[in-house]
Amino acid sequence: MYDLTQQTSTIRDQVLIALDSIIKVVVGKNAQVKRALAVLLSGGHLLLEDLPGVGKTTLARALSSVLGGRFQRIQGTNDLLPSDLLGVQLWEPTTQTFRFQPGPVFANVVLLDELNRIGPKTQSALLEVMVEGQVTMDHSTHPLPDPFFVIATQNPTDRTGTFPLPESQIDRFAAVLHLGYPPPEAERRILMGEAGISVLGCLEMSMSLNDWITAKAMVGNISVSASVIEYMQRIVAQIRKEGGFCSTRAVGQWLAIAKAEAWIQGQDFVTPDHLQDTLSDTMAHRGRMDDKKLNREDRRHILERVLKEVPVGWKP
């Protein structure tokens, strides 16, 4: 076990250094970069959804650079097979047995670029990977590395050649982020080669894998009062009442990201402010059971309205 009390300040400082490093690459998107880092620390997986060419892949690669460990990128295509992700059983003539050859998901950071160009059969192969951190093949279970972080990018679903993600796949992602076009000054820096993908090579690993594991443990130890849990449940009840898809897994991911935000800010407990700040990114991609085509922006407006309607009922 790690001595979390003695290491908290040092580890947090290292995380903040990593945050500053990524912000110098993904310019003009400080809030999204911070939220992406919080998702990583929460133990969840991240979905980046936006138009092509706005920095989704750059953010994913920047996160992997400061995390260190093994990085794998998988380009989504409609002919990708489950074995292309998970691995295959190879026949060894000398021993007359099968040997498991791990696929690209056996890495610390996995970038699934253009996830919704992958067919439904191959998408379903990721379900066990993203929740249980393992691959089961031919009655054998193969654990994935720790830490394990999936960053997936997807283009808007009305684009040619895309497949809609099923609810079971969407629910595996702790949060969704939309980068949008960069502000003019940030775009100028990218065009001048001062930021963006052209400076990715300048990023250095800020933390070891053991440090990241320690940071995740510290985030998990952030305290949550009964009154905060009750506030969460009232919000969740309202979302479900209005037909929103909000699983128990989603609620747990929401709380985990709120804990990560609190930890990054140097606090050791979760407040309603942390929950309110993280609700939209955690729930916007999960949709509504009666309207699958409702766009993300509309969902964010609905979630903002829910926050206004549900009283906090909390005292410090």
C-alpha positions as a Markdown table, in Angstrom:
| # | Residue | x | y | z |
|---|---|---|---|---|
| 1 | Met | 0.0 | 0.0 | 0.0 |
| 2 | Tyr | 1.1 | 3.6 | -0.7 |
| 3 | Asp | 1.5 | 6.1 | 2.0 |
| 4 | Leu | -1.0 | 8.5 | 0.5 |
| 5 | Thr | -0.8 | 11.2 | 3.2 |
| 6 | Gln | 3.0 | 11.8 | 2.7 |
| 7 | Gln | 2.8 | 11.7 | -1.1 |
| 8 | Thr | -0.3 | 13.7 | -1.8 |
| 9 | Ser | 1.4 | 17.1 | -2.3 |
| 10 | Thr | 4.2 | 15.8 | -4.4 |
| 11 | Ile | 2.0 | 13.7 | -6.6 |
| 12 | Arg | -0.5 | 16.5 | -7.1 |
| 13 | Asp | 2.3 | 18.9 | -8.1 |
| 14 | Gln | 3.4 | 16.4 | -10.7 |
| 15 | Val | -0.1 | 16.1 | -12.1 |
| 16 | Leu | -0.3 | 19.9 | -12.3 |
| 17 | Ile | 3.0 | 19.9 | -14.2 |
| 18 | Ala | 1.5 | 17.4 | -16.6 |
| 19 | Leu | -1.6 | 19.6 | -17.0 |
| 20 | Asp | 0.5 | 22.7 | -17.8 |
| 21 | Ser | 2.5 | 20.7 | -20.4 |
| 22 | Ile | -0.6 | 19.5 | -22.2 |
| 23 | Ile | -2.1 | 23.0 | -22.2 |
| 24 | Lys | 1.0 | 24.2 | -24.1 |
| 25 | Val | 0.2 | 21.7 | -26.9 |
| 26 | Val | -3.6 | 21.8 | -26.9 |
| 27 | Val | -3.9 | 25.6 | -26.8 |
| 28 | Gly | -7.1 | 27.4 | -26.1 |
| 29 | Lys | -8.8 | 24.4 | -24.5 |
| 30 | Asn | -7.7 | 24.6 | -20.9 |
| 31 | Ala | -11.1 | 23.4 | -19.4 |
| 32 | Gln | -11.3 | 20.4 | -21.7 |
| 33 | Val | -7.7 | 19.4 | -21.0 |
| 34 | Lys | -8.3 | 19.6 | -17.3 |
| 35 | Arg | -11.4 | 17.5 | -17.5 |
| 36 | Ala | -9.6 | 14.9 | -19.7 |
| 37 | Leu | -7.0 | 14.6 | -17.0 |
| 38 | Ala | -9.7 | 14.3 | -14.3 |
| 39 | Val | -11.3 | 11.4 | -16.3 |
| 40 | Leu | -7.9 | 9.7 | -16.4 |
| 41 | Leu | -7.4 | 10.1 | -12.7 |
| 42 | Ser | -11.0 | 8.8 | -12.0 |
| 43 | Gly | -10.2 | 5.5 | -13.7 |
| 44 | Gly | -12.7 | 6.1 | -16.4 |
| 45 | His | -12.4 | 6.3 | -20.2 |
| 46 | Leu | -12.8 | 9.3 | -22.4 |
| 47 | Leu | -14.8 | 10.0 | -25.6 |
| 48 | Leu | -13.8 | 12.9 | -27.7 |
| 49 | Glu | -16.6 | 13.9 | -30.2 |
| 50 | Asp | -16.3 | 16.6 | -32.7 |
| 51 | Leu | -15.5 | 17.4 | -36.4 |
| 52 | Pro | -12.3 | 16.1 | -37.9 |
| 53 | Gly | -9.2 | 18.3 | -37.5 |
| 54 | Val | -10.0 | 20.2 | -34.3 |
| 55 | Gly | -7.4 | 18.5 | -32.1 |
| 56 | Lys | -9.0 | 15.3 | -30.8 |
| 57 | Thr | -6.0 | 13.1 | -31.7 |
| 58 | Thr | -3.5 | 15.7 | -30.5 |
| 59 | Leu | -5.1 | 15.8 | -27.1 |
| 60 | Ala | -5.1 | 12.0 | -26.9 |
| 61 | Arg | -1.4 | 11.7 | -27.9 |
| 62 | Ala | -0.5 | 14.5 | -25.5 |
| 63 | Leu | -2.1 | 12.7 | -22.6 |
| 64 | Ser | -0.3 | 9.5 | -23.4 |
| 65 | Ser | 3.0 | 11.3 | -23.6 |
| 66 | Val | 2.9 | 12.7 | -20.1 |
| 67 | Leu | 1.5 | 9.4 | -18.7 |
| 68 | Gly | 4.3 | 7.3 | -20.2 |
| 69 | Gly | 3.9 | 3.6 | -20.4 |
| 70 | Arg | 2.9 | 1.8 | -23.6 |
| 71 | Phe | 0.8 | 3.6 | -26.1 |
| 72 | Gln | -1.2 | 2.1 | -29.0 |
| 73 | Arg | -3.2 | 3.8 | -31.6 |
| 74 | Ile | -6.0 | 1.9 | -33.5 |
| 75 | Gln | -7.5 | 3.5 | -36.6 |
| 76 | Gly | -11.1 | 2.8 | -36.9 |
| 77 | Thr | -12.3 | 1.2 | -40.2 |
| 78 | Asn | -15.4 | -0.7 | -41.1 |
| 79 | Asp | -13.4 | -3.9 | -41.9 |
| 80 | Leu | -11.6 | -4.0 | -38.5 |
| 81 | Leu | -12.1 | -7.4 | -36.8 |
| 82 | Pro | -12.3 | -8.2 | -33.0 |
| 83 | Ser | -9.0 | -10.1 | -33.3 |
| 84 | Asp | -7.4 | -6.9 | -34.7 |
| 85 | Leu | -8.0 | -5.3 | -31.3 |
| 86 | Leu | -7.9 | -8.2 | -28.8 |
| 87 | Gly | -5.4 | -10.6 | -30.2 |
| 88 | Val | -5.4 | -14.1 | -31.6 |
| 89 | Gln | -4.6 | -17.7 | -30.6 |
| 90 | Leu | -1.6 | -18.8 | -32.7 |
| 91 | Trp | -0.8 | -22.5 | -33.3 |
| 92 | Glu | 2.7 | -23.5 | -32.2 |
| 93 | Pro | 3.8 | -26.5 | -34.2 |
| 94 | Thr | 6.7 | -27.3 | -32.0 |
| 95 | Thr | 4.7 | -27.6 | -28.8 |
| 96 | Gln | 1.4 | -28.6 | -30.5 |
| 97 | Thr | -0.5 | -25.9 | -28.5 |
| 98 | Phe | -2.1 | -22.6 | -29.0 |
| 99 | Arg | -0.3 | -19.4 | -27.8 |
| 100 | Phe | -2.1 | -16.2 | -27.2 |
| 101 | Gln | -0.7 | -13.2 | -29.1 |
| 102 | Pro | -1.9 | -10.0 | -27.4 |
| 103 | Gly | -3.5 | -7.3 | -29.6 |
| 104 | Pro | -3.1 | -3.6 | -29.5 |
| 105 | Val | -5.5 | -3.1 | -26.5 |
| 106 | Phe | -2.7 | -4.5 | -24.3 |
| 107 | Ala | -1.3 | -1.1 | -23.6 |
| 108 | Asn | -1.5 | 1.6 | -20.9 |
| 109 | Val | -3.1 | 4.2 | -23.2 |
| 110 | Val | -5.1 | 3.1 | -26.1 |
| 111 | Leu | -6.3 | 5.6 | -28.7 |
| 112 | Leu | -9.3 | 4.4 | -30.7 |
| 113 | Asp | -9.4 | 6.9 | -33.5 |
| 114 | Glu | -12.8 | 7.3 | -35.2 |
| 115 | Leu | -14.4 | 4.7 | -33.1 |
| 116 | Asn | -17.8 | 5.0 | -34.8 |
| 117 | Arg | -16.3 | 3.9 | -38.1 |
| 118 | Ile | -15.8 | 0.4 | -36.5 |
| 119 | Gly | -18.6 | -2.1 | -37.2 |
| 120 | Pro | -21.0 | -3.1 | -34.4 |
| 121 | Lys | -19.4 | -6.6 | -34.0 |
| 122 | Thr | -15.9 | -5.2 | -33.3 |
| 123 | Gln | -17.3 | -2.4 | -31.1 |
| 124 | Ser | -18.9 | -5.1 | -28.9 |
| 125 | Ala | -15.4 | -6.7 | -28.4 |
| 126 | Leu | -14.5 | -3.6 | -26.4 |
| 127 | Leu | -17.2 | -4.0 | -23.7 |
| 128 | Glu | -15.3 | -6.4 | -21.4 |
| 129 | Val | -12.0 | -4.5 | -22.1 |
| 130 | Met | -13.3 | -1.2 | -20.9 |
| 131 | Val | -15.2 | -2.3 | -17.8 |
| 132 | Glu | -13.3 | -5.3 | -16.5 |
| 133 | Gly | -9.8 | -4.5 | -17.8 |
| 134 | Gln | -9.3 | -8.0 | -19.3 |
| 135 | Val | -9.7 | -10.1 | -22.4 |
| 136 | Thr | -11.4 | -13.5 | -22.3 |
| 137 | Met | -10.6 | -15.8 | -25.2 |
| 138 | Asp | -11.1 | -19.5 | -25.4 |
| 139 | His | -11.9 | -19.9 | -21.7 |
| 140 | Ser | -8.7 | -18.0 | -20.7 |
| 141 | Thr | -8.6 | -14.6 | -19.1 |
| 142 | His | -5.8 | -12.2 | -19.9 |
| 143 | Pro | -5.5 | -9.1 | -17.7 |
| 144 | Leu | -4.7 | -5.7 | -19.3 |
| 145 | Pro | -1.9 | -3.4 | -18.0 |
| 146 | Asp | -2.5 | -1.1 | -15.0 |
| 147 | Pro | -3.1 | 1.7 | -15.4 |
| 148 | Phe | -5.3 | 1.3 | -18.5 |
| 149 | Phe | -6.9 | 4.2 | -20.2 |
| 150 | Val | -9.0 | 4.3 | -23.4 |
| 151 | Ile | -9.4 | 7.5 | -25.4 |
| 152 | Ala | -11.8 | 7.2 | -28.3 |
| 153 | Thr | -12.5 | 9.8 | -30.9 |
| 154 | Gln | -15.6 | 9.9 | -33.0 |
| 155 | Asn | -17.0 | 12.1 | -35.8 |
| 156 | Pro | -20.6 | 13.4 | -35.7 |
| 157 | Thr | -22.9 | 10.4 | -36.4 |
| 158 | Asp | -24.4 | 12.1 | -39.5 |
| 159 | Arg | -21.0 | 11.8 | -41.3 |
| 160 | Thr | -20.6 | 9.3 | -44.1 |
| 161 | Gly | -19.4 | 5.8 | -43.1 |
| 162 | Thr | -20.2 | 6.1 | -39.4 |
| 163 | Phe | -22.0 | 3.6 | -37.2 |
| 164 | Pro | -24.0 | 4.8 | -34.1 |
| 165 | Leu | -22.6 | 3.6 | -30.8 |
| 166 | Pro | -25.0 | 1.4 | -28.9 |
| 167 | Glu | -26.0 | 2.5 | -25.3 |
| 168 | Ser | -23.9 | -0.4 | -23.9 |
| 169 | Gln | -20.8 | 1.1 | -25.6 |
| 170 | Ile | -21.5 | 4.7 | -24.8 |
| 171 | Asp | -22.1 | 3.8 | -21.1 |
| 172 | Arg | -18.5 | 2.6 | -20.9 |
| 173 | Phe | -17.2 | 6.1 | -21.4 |
| 174 | Ala | -17.1 | 8.2 | -18.2 |
| 175 | Ala | -17.3 | 11.5 | -20.0 |
| 176 | Val | -17.6 | 13.1 | -23.4 |
| 177 | Leu | -15.7 | 16.2 | -24.5 |
| 178 | His | -16.2 | 18.5 | -27.4 |
| 179 | Leu | -13.2 | 20.6 | -28.4 |
| 180 | Gly | -14.6 | 22.8 | -31.1 |
| 181 | Tyr | -12.6 | 25.3 | -33.2 |
| 182 | Pro | -9.7 | 27.0 | -31.4 |
| 183 | Pro | -9.9 | 30.7 | -30.6 |
| 184 | Pro | -8.1 | 32.9 | -33.2 |
| 185 | Glu | -5.0 | 33.4 | -31.1 |
| 186 | Ala | -4.6 | 29.7 | -30.4 |
| 187 | Glu | -5.2 | 28.8 | -34.0 |
| 188 | Arg | -2.5 | 31.3 | -35.0 |
| 189 | Arg | 0.0 | 29.6 | -32.7 |
| 190 | Ile | -0.9 | 26.2 | -34.2 |
| 191 | Leu | -0.4 | 27.5 | -37.8 |
| 192 | Met | 2.9 | 29.1 | -36.8 |
| 193 | Gly | 4.1 | 25.7 | -35.4 |
| 194 | Glu | 4.2 | 26.9 | -31.8 |
| 195 | Ala | 1.5 | 24.5 | -30.6 |
| 196 | Gly | -0.5 | 21.5 | -31.7 |
| 197 | Ile | 0.7 | 18.3 | -33.2 |
| 198 | Ser | 4.0 | 19.8 | -34.4 |
| 199 | Val | 5.3 | 20.3 | -30.9 |
| 200 | Leu | 4.1 | 16.9 | -29.5 |
| 201 | Gly | 7.7 | 15.7 | -29.7 |
| 202 | Cys | 8.7 | 18.2 | -27.1 |
| 203 | Leu | 6.5 | 16.7 | -24.4 |
| 204 | Glu | 8.3 | 14.7 | -21.7 |
| 205 | Met | 6.9 | 12.1 | -19.4 |
| 206 | Ser | 5.9 | 13.9 | -16.2 |
| 207 | Met | 5.1 | 10.9 | -14.1 |
| 208 | Ser | 5.9 | 7.2 | -13.8 |
| 209 | Leu | 3.2 | 4.6 | -14.1 |
| 210 | Asn | 3.4 | 4.0 | -10.3 |
| 211 | Asp | 2.9 | 7.7 | -9.7 |
| 212 | Trp | -0.3 | 7.6 | -11.8 |
| 213 | Ile | -1.5 | 4.5 | -9.9 |
| 214 | Thr | -0.8 | 6.4 | -6.6 |
| 215 | Ala | -2.7 | 9.5 | -7.9 |
| 216 | Lys | -5.7 | 7.3 | -8.8 |
| 217 | Ala | -5.6 | 5.8 | -5.3 |
| 218 | Met | -5.5 | 9.3 | -3.7 |
| 219 | Val | -8.5 | 10.3 | -5.8 |
| 220 | Gly | -10.4 | 7.3 | -4.7 |
| 221 | Asn | -9.8 | 8.3 | -1.0 |
| 222 | Ile | -11.5 | 11.7 | -1.4 |
| 223 | Ser | -14.4 | 11.7 | 1.1 |
| 224 | Val | -18.1 | 12.1 | 0.1 |
| 225 | Ser | -20.7 | 13.0 | 2.7 |
| 226 | Ala | -24.2 | 11.4 | 2.9 |
| 227 | Ser | -25.8 | 14.8 | 2.1 |
| 228 | Val | -23.7 | 15.0 | -1.2 |
| 229 | Ile | -24.8 | 11.5 | -2.1 |
| 230 | Glu | -28.4 | 12.4 | -1.5 |
| 231 | Tyr | -28.0 | 15.5 | -3.7 |
| 232 | Met | -26.7 | 13.2 | -6.5 |
| 233 | Gln | -29.6 | 10.9 | -6.1 |
| 234 | Arg | -32.1 | 13.7 | -6.4 |
| 235 | Ile | -30.5 | 14.9 | -9.7 |
| 236 | Val | -30.3 | 11.3 | -11.0 |
| 237 | Ala | -34.0 | 10.8 | -10.2 |
| 238 | Gln | -34.9 | 13.9 | -12.1 |
| 239 | Ile | -32.9 | 12.9 | -15.1 |
| 240 | Arg | -34.5 | 9.5 | -15.2 |
| 241 | Lys | -38.0 | 11.0 | -14.7 |
| 242 | Glu | -37.5 | 13.0 | -17.9 |
| 243 | Gly | -36.5 | 9.9 | -19.8 |
| 244 | Gly | -32.7 | 10.3 | -19.7 |
| 245 | Phe | -30.5 | 7.2 | -19.8 |
| 246 | Cys | -28.6 | 7.3 | -16.5 |
| 247 | Ser | -27.2 | 3.9 | -15.3 |
| 248 | Thr | -25.8 | 3.2 | -11.9 |
| 249 | Arg | -22.4 | 2.9 | -13.6 |
| 250 | Ala | -22.9 | 6.4 | -15.0 |
| 251 | Val | -23.6 | 7.7 | -11.5 |
| 252 | Gly | -20.5 | 6.1 | -10.2 |
| 253 | Gln | -18.4 | 7.6 | -13.0 |
| 254 | Trp | -19.9 | 11.0 | -12.3 |
| 255 | Leu | -18.9 | 10.8 | -8.6 |
| 256 | Ala | -15.4 | 9.5 | -9.5 |
| 257 | Ile | -14.8 | 12.5 | -11.8 |
| 258 | Ala | -16.1 | 14.9 | -9.2 |
| 259 | Lys | -13.6 | 13.3 | -6.8 |
| 260 | Ala | -10.8 | 13.8 | -9.3 |
| 261 | Glu | -11.7 | 17.5 | -9.8 |
| 262 | Ala | -11.7 | 18.0 | -6.0 |
| 263 | Trp | -8.3 | 16.3 | -5.7 |
| 264 | Ile | -6.8 | 18.4 | -8.5 |
| 265 | Gln | -8.0 | 21.5 | -6.7 |
| 266 | Gly | -6.3 | 20.5 | -3.5 |
| 267 | Gln | -9.5 | 19.6 | -1.6 |
| 268 | Asp | -10.1 | 16.3 | 0.3 |
| 269 | Phe | -13.9 | 16.2 | 0.0 |
| 270 | Val | -16.5 | 16.5 | -2.7 |
| 271 | Thr | -18.9 | 19.5 | -2.7 |
| 272 | Pro | -22.1 | 20.1 | -4.8 |
| 273 | Asp | -20.0 | 22.5 | -6.9 |
| 274 | His | -17.8 | 19.6 | -8.1 |
| 275 | Leu | -20.9 | 17.6 | -9.0 |
| 276 | Gln | -22.5 | 20.5 | -10.9 |
| 277 | Asp | -19.3 | 21.3 | -12.8 |
| 278 | Thr | -18.9 | 17.7 | -14.0 |
| 279 | Leu | -22.5 | 16.6 | -14.7 |
| 280 | Ser | -22.8 | 17.8 | -18.3 |
| 281 | Asp | -19.6 | 16.1 | -19.5 |
| 282 | Thr | -20.5 | 12.9 | -17.7 |
| 283 | Met | -24.1 | 12.6 | -18.9 |
| 284 | Ala | -24.4 | 14.5 | -22.2 |
| 285 | His | -23.4 | 11.5 | -24.4 |
| 286 | Arg | -25.8 | 9.0 | -22.8 |
| 287 | Gly | -28.9 | 10.5 | -24.4 |
| 288 | Arg | -32.6 | 10.0 | -23.8 |
| 289 | Met | -34.4 | 6.8 | -24.1 |
| 290 | Asp | -37.2 | 8.3 | -26.2 |
| 291 | Asp | -35.1 | 10.5 | -28.6 |
| 292 | Lys | -31.9 | 9.0 | -29.8 |
| 293 | Lys | -31.2 | 11.8 | -32.2 |
| 294 | Leu | -31.2 | 14.6 | -29.7 |
| 295 | Asn | -27.9 | 16.4 | -30.1 |
| 296 | Arg | -25.3 | 16.8 | -27.4 |
| 297 | Glu | -25.8 | 20.6 | -27.0 |
| 298 | Asp | -29.5 | 20.1 | -26.4 |
| 299 | Arg | -28.7 | 17.5 | -23.8 |
| 300 | Arg | -26.4 | 19.8 | -22.0 |
| 301 | His | -29.1 | 22.5 | -21.9 |
| 302 | Ile | -31.5 | 19.9 | -20.3 |
| 303 | Leu | -28.9 | 18.9 | -17.7 |
| 304 | Glu | -28.3 | 22.6 | -16.9 |
| 305 | Arg | -32.0 | 23.0 | -16.3 |
| 306 | Val | -32.1 | 19.9 | -14.1 |
| 307 | Leu | -29.4 | 21.4 | -11.9 |
| 308 | Lys | -31.4 | 24.6 | -11.5 |
| 309 | Glu | -34.6 | 22.8 | -10.6 |
| 310 | Val | -33.1 | 20.4 | -8.1 |
| 311 | Pro | -32.3 | 22.1 | -4.8 |
| 312 | Val | -28.9 | 21.5 | -3.2 |
| 313 | Gly | -30.1 | 21.1 | 0.3 |
| 314 | Trp | -26.6 | 20.9 | 1.6 |
| 315 | Lys | -24.8 | 22.7 | 4.3 |
| 316 | Pro | -21.0 | 22.8 | 4.7 |
